[in-house]
Coordinates of C-alpha atoms in Angstrom, one line a residue:
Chain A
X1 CA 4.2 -5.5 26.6
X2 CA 5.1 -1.9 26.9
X3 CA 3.6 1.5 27.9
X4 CA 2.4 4.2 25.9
X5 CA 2.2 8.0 26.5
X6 CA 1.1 10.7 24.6
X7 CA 1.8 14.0 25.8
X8 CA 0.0 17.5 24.8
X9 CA -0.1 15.7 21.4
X10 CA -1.3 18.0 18.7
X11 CA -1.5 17.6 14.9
X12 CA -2.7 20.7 12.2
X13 CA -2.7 20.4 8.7
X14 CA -3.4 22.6 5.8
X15 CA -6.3 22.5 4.0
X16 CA -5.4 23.3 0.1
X17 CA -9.3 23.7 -0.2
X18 CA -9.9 26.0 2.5
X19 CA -6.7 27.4 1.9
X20 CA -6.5 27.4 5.9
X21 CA -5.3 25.4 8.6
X22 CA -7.1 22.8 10.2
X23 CA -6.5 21.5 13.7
X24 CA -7.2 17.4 14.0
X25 CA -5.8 16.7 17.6
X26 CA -5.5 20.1 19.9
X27 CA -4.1 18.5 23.1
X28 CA -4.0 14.9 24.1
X29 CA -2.8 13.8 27.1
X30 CA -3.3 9.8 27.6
X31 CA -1.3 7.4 29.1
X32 CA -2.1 3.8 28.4
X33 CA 0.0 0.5 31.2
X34 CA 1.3 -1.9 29.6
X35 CA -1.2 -4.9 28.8
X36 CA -4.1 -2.3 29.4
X37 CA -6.9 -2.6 26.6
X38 CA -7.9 1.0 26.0
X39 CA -11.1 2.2 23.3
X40 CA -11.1 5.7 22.6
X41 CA -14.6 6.6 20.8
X42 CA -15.8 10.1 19.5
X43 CA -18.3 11.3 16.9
X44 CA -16.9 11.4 13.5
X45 CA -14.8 14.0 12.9
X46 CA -13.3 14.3 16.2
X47 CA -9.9 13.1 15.3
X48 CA -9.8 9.4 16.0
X49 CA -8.3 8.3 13.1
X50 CA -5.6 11.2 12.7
X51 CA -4.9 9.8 16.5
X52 CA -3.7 6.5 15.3
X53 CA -2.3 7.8 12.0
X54 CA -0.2 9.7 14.2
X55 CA 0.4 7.2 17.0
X56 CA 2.0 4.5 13.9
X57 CA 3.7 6.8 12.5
X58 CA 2.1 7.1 9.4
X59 CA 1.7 11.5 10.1
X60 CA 4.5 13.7 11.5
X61 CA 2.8 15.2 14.9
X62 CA 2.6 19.3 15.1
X63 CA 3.3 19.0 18.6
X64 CA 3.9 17.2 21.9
X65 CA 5.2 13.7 21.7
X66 CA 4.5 10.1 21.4
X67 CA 6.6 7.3 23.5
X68 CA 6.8 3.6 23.8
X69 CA 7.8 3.1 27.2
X70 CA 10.5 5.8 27.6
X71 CA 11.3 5.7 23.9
X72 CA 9.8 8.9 21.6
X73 CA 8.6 7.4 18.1
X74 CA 10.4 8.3 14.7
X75 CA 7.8 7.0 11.7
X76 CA 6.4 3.8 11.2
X77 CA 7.9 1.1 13.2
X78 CA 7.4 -2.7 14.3
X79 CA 6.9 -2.1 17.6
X80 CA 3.2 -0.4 16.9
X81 CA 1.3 -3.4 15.0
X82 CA -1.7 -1.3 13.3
X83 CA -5.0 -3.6 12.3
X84 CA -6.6 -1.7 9.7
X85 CA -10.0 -1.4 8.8
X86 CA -9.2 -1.9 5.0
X87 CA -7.5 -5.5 6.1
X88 CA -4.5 -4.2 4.0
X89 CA -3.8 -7.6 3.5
X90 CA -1.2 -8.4 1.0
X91 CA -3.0 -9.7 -2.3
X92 CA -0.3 -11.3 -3.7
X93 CA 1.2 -13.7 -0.7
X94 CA -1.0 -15.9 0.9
X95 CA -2.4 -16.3 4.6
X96 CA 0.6 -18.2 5.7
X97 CA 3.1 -15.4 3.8
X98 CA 0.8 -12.2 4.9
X99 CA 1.1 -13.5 8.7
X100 CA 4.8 -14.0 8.3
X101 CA 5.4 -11.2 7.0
X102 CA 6.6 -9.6 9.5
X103 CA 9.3 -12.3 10.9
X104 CA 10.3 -11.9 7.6
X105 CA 11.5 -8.3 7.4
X106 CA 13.0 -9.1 10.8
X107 CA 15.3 -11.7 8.5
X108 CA 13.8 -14.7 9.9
X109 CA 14.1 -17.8 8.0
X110 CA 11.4 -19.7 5.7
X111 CA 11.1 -22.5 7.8
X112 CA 11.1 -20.1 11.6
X113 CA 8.6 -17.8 9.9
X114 CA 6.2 -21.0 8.8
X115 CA 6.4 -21.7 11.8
X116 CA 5.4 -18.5 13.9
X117 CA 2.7 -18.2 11.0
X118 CA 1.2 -20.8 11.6
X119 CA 1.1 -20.7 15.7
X120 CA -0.5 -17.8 15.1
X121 CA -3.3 -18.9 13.0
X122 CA -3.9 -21.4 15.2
X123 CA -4.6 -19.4 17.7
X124 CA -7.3 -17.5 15.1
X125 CA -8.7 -20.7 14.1
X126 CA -7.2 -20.2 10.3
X127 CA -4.9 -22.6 10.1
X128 CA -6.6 -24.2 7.4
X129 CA -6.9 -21.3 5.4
X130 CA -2.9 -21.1 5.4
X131 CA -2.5 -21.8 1.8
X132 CA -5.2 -19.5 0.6
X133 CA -5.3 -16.2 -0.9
X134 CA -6.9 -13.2 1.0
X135 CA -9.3 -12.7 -1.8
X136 CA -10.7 -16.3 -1.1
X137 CA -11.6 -15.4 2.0
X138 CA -14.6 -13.5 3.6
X139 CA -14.4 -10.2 5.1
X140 CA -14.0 -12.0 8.8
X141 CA -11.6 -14.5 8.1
X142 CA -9.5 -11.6 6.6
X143 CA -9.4 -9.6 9.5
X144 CA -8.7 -12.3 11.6
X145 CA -5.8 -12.6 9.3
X146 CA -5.1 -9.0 9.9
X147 CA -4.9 -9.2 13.7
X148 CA -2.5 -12.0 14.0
X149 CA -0.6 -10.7 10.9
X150 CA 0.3 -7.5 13.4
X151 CA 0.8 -9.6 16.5
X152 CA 2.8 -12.3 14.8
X153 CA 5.5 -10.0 14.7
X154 CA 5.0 -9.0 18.2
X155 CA 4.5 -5.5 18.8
X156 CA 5.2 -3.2 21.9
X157 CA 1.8 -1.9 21.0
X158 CA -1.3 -3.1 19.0
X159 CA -3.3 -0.4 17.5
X160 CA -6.6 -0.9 15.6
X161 CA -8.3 1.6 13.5
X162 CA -12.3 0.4 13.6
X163 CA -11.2 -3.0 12.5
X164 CA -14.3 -4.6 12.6
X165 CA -16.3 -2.1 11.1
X166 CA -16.6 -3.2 7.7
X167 CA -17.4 -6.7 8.8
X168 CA -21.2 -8.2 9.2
X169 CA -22.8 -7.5 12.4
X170 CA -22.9 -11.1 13.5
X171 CA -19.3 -11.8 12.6
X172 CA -18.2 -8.7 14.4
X173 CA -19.6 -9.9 18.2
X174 CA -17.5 -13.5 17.2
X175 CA -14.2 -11.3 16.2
X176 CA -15.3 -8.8 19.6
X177 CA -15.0 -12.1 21.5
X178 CA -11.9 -13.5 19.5
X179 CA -10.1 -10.5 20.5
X180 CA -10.7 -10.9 24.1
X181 CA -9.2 -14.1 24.2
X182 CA -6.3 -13.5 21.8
X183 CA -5.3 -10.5 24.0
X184 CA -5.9 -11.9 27.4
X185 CA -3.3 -14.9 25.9
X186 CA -0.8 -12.7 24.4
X187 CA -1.0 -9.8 27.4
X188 CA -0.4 -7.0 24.9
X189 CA -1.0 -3.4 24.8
X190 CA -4.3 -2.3 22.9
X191 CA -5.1 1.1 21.6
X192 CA -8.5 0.5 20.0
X193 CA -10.3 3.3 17.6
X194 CA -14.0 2.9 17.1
X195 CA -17.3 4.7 16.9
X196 CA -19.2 1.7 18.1
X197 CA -19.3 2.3 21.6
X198 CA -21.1 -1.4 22.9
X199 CA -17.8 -2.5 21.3
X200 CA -15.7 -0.1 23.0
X201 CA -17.1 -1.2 26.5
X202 CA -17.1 -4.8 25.7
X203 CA -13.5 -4.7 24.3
X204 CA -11.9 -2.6 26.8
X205 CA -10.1 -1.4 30.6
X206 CA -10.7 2.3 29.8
X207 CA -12.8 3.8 27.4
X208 CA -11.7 7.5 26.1
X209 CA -14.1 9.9 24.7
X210 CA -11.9 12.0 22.2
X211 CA -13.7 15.6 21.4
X212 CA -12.9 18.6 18.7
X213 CA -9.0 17.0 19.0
X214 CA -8.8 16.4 23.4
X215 CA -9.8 14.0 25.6
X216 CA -13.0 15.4 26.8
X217 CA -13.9 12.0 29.4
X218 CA -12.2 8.8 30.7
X219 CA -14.4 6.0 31.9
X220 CA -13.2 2.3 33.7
X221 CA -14.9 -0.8 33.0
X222 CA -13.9 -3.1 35.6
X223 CA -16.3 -6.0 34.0
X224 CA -14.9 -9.6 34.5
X225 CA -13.2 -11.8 31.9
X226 CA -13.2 -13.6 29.9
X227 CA -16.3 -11.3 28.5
X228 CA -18.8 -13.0 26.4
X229 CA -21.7 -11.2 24.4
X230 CA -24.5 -13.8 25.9
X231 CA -23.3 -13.0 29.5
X232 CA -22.7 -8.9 28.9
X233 CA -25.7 -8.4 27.3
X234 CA -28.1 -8.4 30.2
X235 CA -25.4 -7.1 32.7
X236 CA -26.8 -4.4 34.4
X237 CA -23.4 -2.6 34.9
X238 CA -22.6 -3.3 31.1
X239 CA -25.5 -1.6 30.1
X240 CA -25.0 1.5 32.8
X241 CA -21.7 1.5 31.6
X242 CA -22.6 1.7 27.8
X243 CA -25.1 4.4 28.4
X244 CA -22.8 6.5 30.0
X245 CA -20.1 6.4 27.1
X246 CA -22.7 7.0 24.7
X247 CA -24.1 10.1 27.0
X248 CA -21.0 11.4 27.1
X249 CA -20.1 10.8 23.0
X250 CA -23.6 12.2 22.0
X251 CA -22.8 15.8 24.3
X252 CA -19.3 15.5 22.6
Chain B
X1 CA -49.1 -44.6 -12.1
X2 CA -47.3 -43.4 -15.2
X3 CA -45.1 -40.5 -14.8
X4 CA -44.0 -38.4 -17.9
X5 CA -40.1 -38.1 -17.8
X6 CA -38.2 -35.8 -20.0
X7 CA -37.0 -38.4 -23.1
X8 CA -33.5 -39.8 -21.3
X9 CA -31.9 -40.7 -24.5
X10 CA -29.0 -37.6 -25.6
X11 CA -30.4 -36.4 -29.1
X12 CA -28.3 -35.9 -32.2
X13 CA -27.4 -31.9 -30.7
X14 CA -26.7 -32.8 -27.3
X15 CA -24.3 -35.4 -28.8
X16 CA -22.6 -32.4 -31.2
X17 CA -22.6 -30.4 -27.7
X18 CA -20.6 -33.6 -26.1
X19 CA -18.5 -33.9 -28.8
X20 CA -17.6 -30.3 -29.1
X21 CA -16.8 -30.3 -25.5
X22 CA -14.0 -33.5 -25.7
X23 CA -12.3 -31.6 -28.6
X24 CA -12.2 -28.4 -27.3
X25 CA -10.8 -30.3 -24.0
X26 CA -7.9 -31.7 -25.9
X27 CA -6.9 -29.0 -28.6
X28 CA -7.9 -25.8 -26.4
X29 CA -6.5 -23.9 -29.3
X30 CA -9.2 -24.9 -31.9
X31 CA -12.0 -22.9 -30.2
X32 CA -9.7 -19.9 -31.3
X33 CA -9.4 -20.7 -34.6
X34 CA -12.9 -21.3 -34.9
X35 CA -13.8 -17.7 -35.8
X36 CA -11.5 -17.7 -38.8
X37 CA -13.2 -20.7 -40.6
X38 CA -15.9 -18.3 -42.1
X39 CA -13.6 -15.5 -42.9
X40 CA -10.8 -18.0 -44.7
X41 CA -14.0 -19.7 -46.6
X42 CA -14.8 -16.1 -47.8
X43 CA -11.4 -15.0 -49.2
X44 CA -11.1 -18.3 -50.9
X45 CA -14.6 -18.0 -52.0
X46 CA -13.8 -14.6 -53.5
X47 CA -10.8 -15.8 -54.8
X48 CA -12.2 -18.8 -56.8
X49 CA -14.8 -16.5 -58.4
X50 CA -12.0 -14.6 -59.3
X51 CA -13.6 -11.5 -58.8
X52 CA -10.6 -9.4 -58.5
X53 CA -7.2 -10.8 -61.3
X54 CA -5.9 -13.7 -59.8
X55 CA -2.5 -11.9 -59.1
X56 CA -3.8 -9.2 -57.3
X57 CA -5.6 -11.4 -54.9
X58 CA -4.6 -14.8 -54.8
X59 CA -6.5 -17.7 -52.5
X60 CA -5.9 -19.3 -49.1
X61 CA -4.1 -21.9 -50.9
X62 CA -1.4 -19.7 -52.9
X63 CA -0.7 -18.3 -50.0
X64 CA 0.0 -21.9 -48.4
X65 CA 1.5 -23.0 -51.3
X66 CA 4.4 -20.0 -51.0
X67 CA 4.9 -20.1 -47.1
X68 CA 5.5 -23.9 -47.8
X69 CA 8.2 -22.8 -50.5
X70 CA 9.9 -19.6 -48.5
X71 CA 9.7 -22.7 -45.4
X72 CA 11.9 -24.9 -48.4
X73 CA 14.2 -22.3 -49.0
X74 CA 15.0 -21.1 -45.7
X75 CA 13.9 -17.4 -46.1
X76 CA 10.6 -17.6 -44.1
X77 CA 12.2 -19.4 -41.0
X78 CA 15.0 -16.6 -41.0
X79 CA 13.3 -14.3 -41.5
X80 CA 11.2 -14.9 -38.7
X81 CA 13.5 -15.5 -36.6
X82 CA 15.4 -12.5 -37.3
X83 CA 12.2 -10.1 -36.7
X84 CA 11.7 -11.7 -33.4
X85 CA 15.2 -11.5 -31.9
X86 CA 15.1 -7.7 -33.1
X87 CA 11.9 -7.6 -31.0
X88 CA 12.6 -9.5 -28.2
X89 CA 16.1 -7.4 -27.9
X90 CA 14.5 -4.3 -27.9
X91 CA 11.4 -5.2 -25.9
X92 CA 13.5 -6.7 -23.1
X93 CA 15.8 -3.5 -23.0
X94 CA 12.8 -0.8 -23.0
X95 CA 11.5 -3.2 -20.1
X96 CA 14.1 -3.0 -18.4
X97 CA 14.5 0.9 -18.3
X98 CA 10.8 1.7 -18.8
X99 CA 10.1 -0.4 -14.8
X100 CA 12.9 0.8 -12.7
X101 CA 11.9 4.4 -14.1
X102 CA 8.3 3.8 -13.4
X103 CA 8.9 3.2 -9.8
X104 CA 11.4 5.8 -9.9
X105 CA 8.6 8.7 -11.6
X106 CA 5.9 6.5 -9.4
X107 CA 7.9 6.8 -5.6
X108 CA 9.2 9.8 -5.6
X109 CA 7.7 13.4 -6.0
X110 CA 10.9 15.1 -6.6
X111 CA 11.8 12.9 -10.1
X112 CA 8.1 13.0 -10.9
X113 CA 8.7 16.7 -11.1
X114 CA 11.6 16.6 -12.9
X115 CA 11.1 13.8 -15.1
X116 CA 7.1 13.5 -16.4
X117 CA 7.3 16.9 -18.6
X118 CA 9.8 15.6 -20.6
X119 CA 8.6 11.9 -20.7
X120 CA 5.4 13.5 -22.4
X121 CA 7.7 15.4 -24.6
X122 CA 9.2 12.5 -26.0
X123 CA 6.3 10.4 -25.9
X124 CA 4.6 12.3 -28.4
X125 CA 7.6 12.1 -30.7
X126 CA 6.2 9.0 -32.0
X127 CA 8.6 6.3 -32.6
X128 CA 8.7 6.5 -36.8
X129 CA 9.2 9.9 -36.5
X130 CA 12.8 9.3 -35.3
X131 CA 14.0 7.0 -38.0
X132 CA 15.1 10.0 -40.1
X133 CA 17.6 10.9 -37.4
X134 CA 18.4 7.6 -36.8
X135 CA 19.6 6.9 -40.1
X136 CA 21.7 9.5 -40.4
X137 CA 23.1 8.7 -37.0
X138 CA 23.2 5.0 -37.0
X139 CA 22.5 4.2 -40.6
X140 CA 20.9 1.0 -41.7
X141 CA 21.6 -1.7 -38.9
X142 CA 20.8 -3.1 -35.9
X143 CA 21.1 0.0 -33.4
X144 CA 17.9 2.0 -35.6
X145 CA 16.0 -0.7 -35.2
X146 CA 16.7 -2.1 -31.4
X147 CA 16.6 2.2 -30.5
X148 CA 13.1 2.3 -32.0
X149 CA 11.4 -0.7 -30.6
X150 CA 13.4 0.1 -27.2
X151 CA 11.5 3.9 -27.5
X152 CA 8.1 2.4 -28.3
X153 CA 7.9 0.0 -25.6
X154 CA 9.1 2.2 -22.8
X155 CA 6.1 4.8 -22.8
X156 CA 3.6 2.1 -22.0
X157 CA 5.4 0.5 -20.0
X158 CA 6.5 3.1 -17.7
X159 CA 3.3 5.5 -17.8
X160 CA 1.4 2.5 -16.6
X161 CA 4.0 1.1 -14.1
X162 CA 3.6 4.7 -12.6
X163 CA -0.4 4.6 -12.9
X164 CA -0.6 0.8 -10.9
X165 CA 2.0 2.3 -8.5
X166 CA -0.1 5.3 -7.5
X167 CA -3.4 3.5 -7.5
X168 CA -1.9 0.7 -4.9
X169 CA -3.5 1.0 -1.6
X170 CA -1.9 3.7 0.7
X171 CA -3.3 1.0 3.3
X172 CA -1.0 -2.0 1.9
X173 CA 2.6 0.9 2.1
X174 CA 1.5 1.8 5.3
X175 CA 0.7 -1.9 6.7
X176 CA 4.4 -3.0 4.8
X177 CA 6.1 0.4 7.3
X178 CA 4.6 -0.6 10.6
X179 CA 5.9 -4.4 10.1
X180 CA 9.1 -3.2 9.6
X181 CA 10.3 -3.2 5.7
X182 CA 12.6 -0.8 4.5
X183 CA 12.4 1.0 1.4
X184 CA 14.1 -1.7 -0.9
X185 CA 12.0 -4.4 0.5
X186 CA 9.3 -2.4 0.3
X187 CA 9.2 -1.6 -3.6
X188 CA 10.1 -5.5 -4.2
X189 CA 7.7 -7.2 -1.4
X190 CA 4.5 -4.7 -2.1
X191 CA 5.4 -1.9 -4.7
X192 CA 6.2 -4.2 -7.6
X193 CA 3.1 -7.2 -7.2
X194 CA 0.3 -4.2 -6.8
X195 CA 1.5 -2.5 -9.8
X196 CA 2.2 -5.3 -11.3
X197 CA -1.4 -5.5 -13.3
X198 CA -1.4 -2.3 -14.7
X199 CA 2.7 -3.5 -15.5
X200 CA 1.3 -6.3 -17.7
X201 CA -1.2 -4.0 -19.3
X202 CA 2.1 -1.3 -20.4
X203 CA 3.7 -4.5 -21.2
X204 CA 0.7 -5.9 -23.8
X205 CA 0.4 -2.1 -25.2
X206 CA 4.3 -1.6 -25.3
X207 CA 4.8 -5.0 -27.2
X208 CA 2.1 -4.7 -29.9
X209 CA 3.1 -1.2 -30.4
X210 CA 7.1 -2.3 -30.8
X211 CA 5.7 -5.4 -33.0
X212 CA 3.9 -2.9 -35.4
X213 CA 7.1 -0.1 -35.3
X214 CA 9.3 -3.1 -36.0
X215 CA 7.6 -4.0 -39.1
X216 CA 7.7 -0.5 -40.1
X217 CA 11.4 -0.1 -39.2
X218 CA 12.0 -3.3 -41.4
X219 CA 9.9 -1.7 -43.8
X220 CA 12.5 1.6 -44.3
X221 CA 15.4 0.1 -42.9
X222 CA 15.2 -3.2 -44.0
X223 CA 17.3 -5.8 -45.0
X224 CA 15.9 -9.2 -43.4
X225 CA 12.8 -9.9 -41.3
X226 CA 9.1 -10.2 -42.1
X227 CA 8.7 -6.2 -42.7
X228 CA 11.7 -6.7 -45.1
X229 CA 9.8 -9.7 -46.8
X230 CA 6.6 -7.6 -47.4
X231 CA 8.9 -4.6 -48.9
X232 CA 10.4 -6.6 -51.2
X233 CA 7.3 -8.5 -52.2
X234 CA 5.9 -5.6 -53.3
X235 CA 8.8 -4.7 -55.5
X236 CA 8.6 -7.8 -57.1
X237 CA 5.0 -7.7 -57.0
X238 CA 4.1 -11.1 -55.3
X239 CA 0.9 -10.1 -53.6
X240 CA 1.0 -13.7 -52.6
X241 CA 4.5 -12.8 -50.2
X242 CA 2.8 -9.5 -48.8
X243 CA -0.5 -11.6 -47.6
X244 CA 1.9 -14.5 -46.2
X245 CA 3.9 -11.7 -44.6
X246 CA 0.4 -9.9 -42.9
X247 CA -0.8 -13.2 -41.8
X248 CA 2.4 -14.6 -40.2
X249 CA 2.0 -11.2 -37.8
X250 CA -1.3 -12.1 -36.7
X251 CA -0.4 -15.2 -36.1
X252 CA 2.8 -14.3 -34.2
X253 CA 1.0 -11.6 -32.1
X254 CA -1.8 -14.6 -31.4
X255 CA 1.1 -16.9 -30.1
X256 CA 2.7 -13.9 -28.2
X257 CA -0.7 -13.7 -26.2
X258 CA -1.9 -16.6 -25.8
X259 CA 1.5 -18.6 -25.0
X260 CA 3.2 -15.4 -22.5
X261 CA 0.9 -13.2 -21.6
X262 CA -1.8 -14.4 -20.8
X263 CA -0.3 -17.2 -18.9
X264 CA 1.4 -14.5 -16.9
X265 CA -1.7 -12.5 -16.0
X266 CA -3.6 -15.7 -14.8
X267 CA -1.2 -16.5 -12.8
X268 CA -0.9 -12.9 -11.1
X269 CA -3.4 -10.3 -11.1
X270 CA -6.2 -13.2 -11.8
X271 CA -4.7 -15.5 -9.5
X272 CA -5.4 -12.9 -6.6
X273 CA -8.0 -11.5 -7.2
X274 CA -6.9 -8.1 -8.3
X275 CA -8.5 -8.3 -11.5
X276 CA -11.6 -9.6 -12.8
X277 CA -11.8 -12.4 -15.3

């Protein structure tokens, strides 16, 4: 459970179409505490995605700098877990191996690894889909796979790119409330990237509303936990909450 | 009350249907050969007529009557075995270039650049077309025929090692990165299985095409194996040999499938779901 803090973080790339250079993130400032559960939501377009991209790793930044705890990041690295919306699940290894993955690259035994596997699947109520391939499994189950796949090898920082977005409405309040519990067990640091802005409220401490590449708004939501969809969705607060984001997304 | 009900008894068809279904449970293989039954019926129908001389198209049953004899004498078994080491040898060495050059080409942008031009140079020199050289170089042995199977395995094999490489999801590199695997692990834990459909695809391509420049190669080169056999029929004018010799490739290729390949492909791409039956 660490901190992370991004500091006048800026990423431009060129455009071989345009044959010009585009600016994704222009200046972002945002420091997230350690445990805290932070949404950032933004129309599309607004950089979200090139946020996280950049956060894991996965693109060089153009400016400014990204640190866990004191620590600046170099690349891809297993103290940012990412949760993707594609699953990313490996094809070819089943649930048990996906979720041990991890471990494994750490040099972890067989039988250590089966057995941090399978803790965590218990936790996601898959421990009977150990054995299985991902492609047996629907789109929920494989995302739940996905989130304890990145926490089984317990990250610094868990970041999540719409994760539930390709996953059926109803499935996606269970996996919503899922998430609450695994992360109020586990304590960890959550950088959350949606559009969905319900979801954002529900999920999170903080909500940011990213605009044009800065952080145009920051908003609390001090609801209680453990947050459940049948309690939050007649709270008043909730709902003056929600309309707020989405005000401030829509002028975005 | 009397209530009309569908007649419970099987009839004669269902009972054929039954009946086909136990076989077919116990010699899988016959469903396969099942296709040939009219085409074999044919030729020996054609052949009893004798509509074309008798020695320029013999019957199903010459033909069975001489493998049976070149089985006596040795020559077939030899023969066969001979053409298959050749092809094995060669295959097994263009594999083993053709996949560490793939993920070589596939990886890195640098020997993509350096190395695709003249991959597609060299492709298009078709394998047959070096034999000339080759003789002259190697003469007639061994190293002509193992350079030229070895050359027309490795195209397929690498062009499509490179193609499943690139169409892998960037999703599945990136997922392997943030859970810490280095490169190595990387190209053995995630690079290899997703490219490894489109791997058995170059393979299937690579090995029929070697199978086919192995005969010719026997053909030109030639002093044993099946291609050899054929060659020398003809010489002596034994259309019966040259049928035996065409039909013992099908067959071989058919075995080759059905016994490695495919086995291999249900128990990978098939398996997970990465291709459709």
């Amino acid at each position: 459970m660490k901190s992370l803090t991004l500091n006048q973080l800026s990423k431009t790339y060129f455009d071989p179409y345009k044959g010009t250079q585009v600016t994704a993130l222009e200046d972002v400032t945002l420091s997230i505490a350690p445990g805290e559960f932070v949404s950032v939501v933004g129309p599309s377009g607004c950089g979200k995605t090139t946020l996280l991209n950049v956060i894991a790793g996965f693109l060089p930044e153009s400016g400014g700098s990204v640190r866990v705890d004191r620590r600046p990041i170099s690349g891809p690295g297993p103290d940012r877990g990412v949760v993707f919306q594609s699953f990313a699940l490996f094809p070819w290894k089943t649930v048990l191996d996906n979720v041990g993955f991890g471990p494994k690259m750490r040099g972890v035994g067989r039988e250590a690894r089966d057995a941090i596997a399978m803790e965590y699947l218990q936790l996601a109520g898959l421990a009977h889909a150990a054995d299985r391939y991902p492609a047996e499994l629907s789109g929920g189950m494989q995302q739940r796979v996905g989130v304890v796949r990145a926490l089984a090898n317990e990250p610094d920082v868990l970041l999540m790119d719409e994760p539930f977005a390709s996953v059926d409405a109803q499935t996606r309040l269970t996996l919503q409330e899922e998430l609450i519990r695994i992360w109020l067990d586990r304590q960890t640091t959550v950088l959350f990237i949606t559009h969905d802005v319900p979801e954002a409220v529900f999920l999170a401490n903080r909500v940011v509303v990213l605009s044009k590449g800065r952080v145009m708004d920051e908003i609390a939501v001090d609801l209680q936990h453990p947050r459940k969809w049948d309690d939050l969705i007649e709270n008043d607060s909730f709902k003056s909450l929600s309309a707020r984001v989405l005000q401030r997304v829509r002028a975005a | 009350m009397i209530v009309k009900r569908a007649n419970p008894q099987p009839g004669l068809w269902n009972k054929l249907q039954m009946a086909w279904v136990r076989l077919h449970q116990r010699w899988p293989n016959l469903a396969a050969s099942l296709p040939f039954v009219p085409l074999v019926f044919s030729w020996w129908l054609t052949a009893w007529l004798e509509v074309f001389p008798r020695a320029f198209f013999p019957g199903p049953g010459d033909v069975v009557l001489s493998m049976i004899s070149l089985i006596y004498k040795g020559i077939l078994p030899e023969y066969l075995l001979d053409s298959v080491t050749r092809l094995i040898v060669g295959a097994s060495t263009g594999v083993a270039i053709a996949i560490p050059l793939g993920v070589l080409i596939g990886m890195s942008r640098r020997a993509n650049t350096v190395l695709w031009p003249p991959l597609l140079f060299f492709q298009a020199v078709g394998d047959i077309a070096w034999l000339p050289i080759l003789l002259i170089w190697f003469g007639f042995g061994l190293t002509t025929m193992t350079f030229v199977i070895v050359y027309t395995v490795l195209f397929p094999v690498v062009l499509n090692t490179v193609l499943g490489i690139r169409s892998i999801n960037p999703d599945l590199l990136r997922a392997a990165r943030s859970l810490g695997a280095s490169q190595a692990r990387m190209i053995w834990e995630v690079v290899l299985p997703g490219a490894l459909p489109n791997i058995m695809t170059g393979l299937r391509n690579g090995l029929g095409y070697g199978w086919r420049a192995l005969i010719a190669a026997e053909i030109i080169v030639g002093t044993s194996g099946i291609g050899f056999l054929m060659f020398d029929a003809r010489r002596a004018g034994s259309v019966v040999e040259i049928m035996l010799g065409m039909i013992v490739l099908g067959l071989l290729w058919y075995v080759v499938d059905a016994w490695i390949l495919a086995p291999i492909e249900r128990a990978t791409g098939e398996r997970w779901g990465m291709v459709t039956r």
